[in-house]
XYZ file of C-alpha atoms in Angstrom:
227
model
C 15.945 3.946 -19.138
C 18.829 4.422 -21.554
C 19.152 0.654 -21.936
C 15.405 0.281 -22.517
C 15.390 3.027 -25.140
C 18.370 1.640 -27.021
C 16.898 -1.860 -27.119
C 13.543 -0.539 -28.296
C 15.248 1.377 -31.099
C 17.480 -1.511 -32.196
C 15.134 -4.480 -32.033
C 12.803 -5.367 -34.881
C 9.045 -5.684 -34.230
C 9.235 -9.490 -34.402
C 12.066 -9.643 -31.848
C 9.999 -10.203 -28.719
C 12.085 -12.820 -26.910
C 15.522 -11.501 -25.927
C 18.168 -13.612 -24.202
C 20.660 -11.940 -21.874
C 23.985 -13.553 -21.123
C 27.561 -12.551 -20.284
C 31.024 -13.916 -20.969
C 31.826 -14.709 -17.335
C 30.152 -14.412 -13.892
C 29.871 -11.148 -11.933
C 29.367 -8.837 -14.911
C 26.055 -7.453 -13.584
C 23.791 -9.446 -15.902
C 21.052 -10.405 -13.431
C 20.665 -6.924 -11.953
C 20.685 -5.470 -15.471
C 17.820 -7.687 -16.647
C 15.798 -7.053 -13.479
C 16.168 -3.294 -13.849
C 15.362 -3.522 -17.557
C 12.206 -5.569 -16.944
C 10.969 -3.048 -14.363
C 11.637 -0.144 -16.722
C 9.933 -1.887 -19.653
C 6.851 -2.506 -17.503
C 6.767 1.103 -16.344
C 6.710 2.049 -20.034
C 3.393 0.161 -20.305
C 4.868 -2.823 -22.140
C 3.527 -6.221 -21.090
C 6.791 -7.706 -19.869
C 7.726 -11.247 -18.890
C 11.013 -11.792 -17.054
C 12.167 -15.427 -17.070
C 15.034 -16.910 -15.081
C 16.492 -19.551 -17.414
C 19.599 -20.007 -15.262
C 19.066 -23.365 -13.581
C 22.644 -23.462 -12.316
C 22.693 -20.248 -10.291
C 19.196 -18.821 -10.124
C 19.066 -15.330 -8.602
C 16.000 -13.512 -9.897
C 13.717 -14.926 -7.196
C 16.164 -13.606 -4.570
C 16.248 -10.128 -6.122
C 12.449 -9.833 -6.010
C 11.965 -11.705 -2.732
C 9.957 -14.495 -4.367
C 9.854 -18.264 -3.830
C 12.088 -20.145 -6.235
C 9.313 -22.527 -7.269
C 7.124 -23.129 -9.079
C 9.043 -21.759 -12.027
C 10.417 -22.518 -15.462
C 11.877 -25.894 -14.508
C 8.522 -27.010 -13.134
C 6.689 -25.918 -16.302
C 9.151 -27.693 -18.590
C 8.941 -30.910 -16.549
C 5.137 -30.586 -16.583
C 4.738 -30.429 -12.808
C 2.875 -27.128 -13.150
C 1.306 -25.156 -15.990
C 2.275 -21.820 -17.525
C -0.273 -19.768 -15.574
C 0.718 -21.215 -12.201
C 4.361 -20.216 -12.746
C 3.591 -16.522 -13.237
C 4.419 -14.088 -10.431
C 2.791 -10.667 -10.488
C 3.232 -7.271 -8.887
C 1.100 -8.466 -5.969
C 3.522 -11.344 -5.288
C 6.450 -8.923 -5.366
C 4.699 -6.396 -3.117
C 3.962 -8.953 -0.389
C 7.382 -10.587 -0.680
C 10.775 -9.451 0.554
C 11.390 -6.941 -2.255
C 12.086 -3.444 -0.929
C 9.396 -1.697 -2.964
C 8.317 1.904 -2.517
C 4.625 2.038 -3.455
C 5.199 5.496 -4.938
C 7.516 3.869 -7.488
C 5.166 0.974 -8.264
C 3.209 2.637 -11.055
C 3.166 0.433 -14.137
C 4.503 -2.681 -12.421
C 1.208 -4.463 -12.987
C 2.572 -4.890 -16.529
C 5.405 -7.063 -15.174
C 5.196 -10.830 -14.746
C 8.068 -12.992 -13.514
C 8.833 -16.678 -13.957
C 11.503 -17.867 -11.539
C 13.858 -20.752 -12.328
C 11.960 -23.329 -10.300
C 13.497 -26.677 -9.451
C 15.287 -29.091 -11.751
C 18.026 -31.460 -10.639
C 18.939 -32.978 -14.007
C 20.981 -31.719 -16.927
C 19.634 -28.274 -17.966
C 20.575 -28.972 -21.596
C 17.808 -31.581 -21.707
C 15.199 -28.979 -20.778
C 16.574 -26.283 -23.043
C 16.334 -28.498 -26.116
C 12.876 -29.859 -25.313
C 9.659 -29.198 -27.220
C 8.185 -28.000 -23.920
C 10.511 -24.990 -24.001
C 9.408 -24.151 -27.533
C 5.785 -24.326 -26.402
C 6.564 -22.096 -23.406
C 8.225 -19.457 -25.604
C 5.426 -19.596 -28.151
C 2.860 -18.942 -25.440
C 4.977 -16.119 -24.019
C 5.285 -14.465 -27.443
C 1.515 -14.498 -27.875
C 0.822 -12.874 -24.497
C 3.590 -10.322 -23.951
C 5.126 -7.368 -25.726
C 8.603 -8.393 -24.634
C 10.075 -11.500 -22.989
C 13.463 -11.216 -21.236
C 15.413 -14.399 -20.485
C 18.273 -14.491 -18.004
C 20.844 -17.219 -18.762
C 24.248 -18.340 -17.394
C 27.578 -16.997 -18.725
C 28.242 -18.283 -22.220
C 31.870 -19.308 -21.653
C 31.058 -21.482 -18.629
C 28.214 -23.654 -19.913
C 26.465 -24.405 -23.193
C 23.008 -23.268 -22.018
C 23.089 -19.811 -23.689
C 24.298 -21.309 -26.974
C 21.428 -23.811 -26.919
C 18.934 -21.052 -26.123
C 20.307 -18.587 -28.680
C 18.704 -20.372 -31.630
C 15.299 -20.472 -29.908
C 15.025 -16.779 -29.049
C 14.653 -13.754 -31.322
C 17.770 -11.869 -30.241
C 20.701 -12.068 -27.824
C 22.350 -9.352 -25.723
C 25.726 -9.760 -23.999
C 26.340 -7.881 -20.740
C 29.964 -6.774 -20.544
C 31.440 -5.233 -17.401
C 33.884 -2.554 -18.435
C 37.268 -2.995 -16.790
C 36.626 -6.565 -15.611
C 36.582 -8.741 -18.710
C 39.040 -8.513 -21.599
C 37.828 -7.759 -25.100
C 39.326 -11.066 -26.266
C 37.036 -12.959 -23.871
C 34.063 -10.889 -25.045
C 34.916 -11.764 -28.647
C 35.022 -15.479 -27.745
C 31.562 -15.184 -26.196
C 30.248 -13.483 -29.330
C 31.690 -16.226 -31.526
C 30.128 -18.953 -29.377
C 26.693 -17.377 -29.692
C 27.100 -16.972 -33.443
C 28.074 -20.632 -33.621
C 24.734 -21.408 -31.993
C 23.062 -19.306 -34.725
C 21.964 -16.610 -32.306
C 21.039 -13.145 -33.579
C 23.157 -10.649 -31.639
C 21.316 -7.436 -30.871
C 24.248 -5.784 -29.138
C 26.495 -5.522 -26.102
C 25.543 -3.763 -22.887
C 28.519 -1.889 -21.454
C 27.908 -2.163 -17.721
C 29.731 -0.253 -14.982
C 30.495 2.481 -17.488
C 31.682 5.758 -15.989
C 30.072 8.920 -17.404
C 33.302 10.398 -18.740
C 33.839 7.234 -20.819
C 30.421 7.405 -22.470
C 29.952 8.713 -25.988
C 27.106 10.941 -24.810
C 27.994 11.889 -21.214
C 24.920 14.091 -20.786
C 22.678 10.999 -20.879
C 24.150 9.580 -17.683
C 22.772 11.036 -14.480
C 24.264 8.473 -12.105
C 27.714 7.240 -11.273
C 27.442 4.347 -13.700
C 25.277 3.758 -16.730
C 24.502 1.439 -19.570
C 25.152 1.687 -23.264
C 24.177 -0.706 -26.016
C 26.601 -1.086 -28.900
C 26.056 -3.061 -32.063
C 27.669 -6.480 -31.879
C 31.088 -6.555 -33.523
C 31.753 -2.855 -33.021
């Protein structure tokens, strides 16, 4: 909820499509975006969560959904936009461990899994089909969250950064050096991405600026990029 609130306060009204990436693997990016999408939906925002990581797709596993059809299938024109959408009903009957008492508001959440694509992802991410997909998503949803690979491993996030409205870097405190984080920031700026901020993941309460906001062992904080 803290992450949702900070993003809502920092983003401009036109910033609907937000790309999430990290410097390196295992910084908690995928779980962060899944939790954020659920929380946005529970706040009555029409939310679309898109797995744009064709190299190591995980969102379908988190929600217990089939991997396809998904984004790759839409961009290669083997299915249409509507057929790629997964809803609360799909999640409820899948393998996701969902308590019905906690399901209120999840009808506002739609998910597009990665789907199948065996070629070079860069070809899809620079295609006019992706631009059409994002345009349609902007017109139908209050917020669109894209999950992408780590920026220092592949060029996918850099290619996507110029097509979205804002970029957020997930940074696992204590795992990745600040120098590596700075390199990731510079790469995204080189791709002309608009950095919204950095999510400090795995942050212990006594390290937070406002400890009273954190009710669990670890929390999130969004800081302005460059700070």
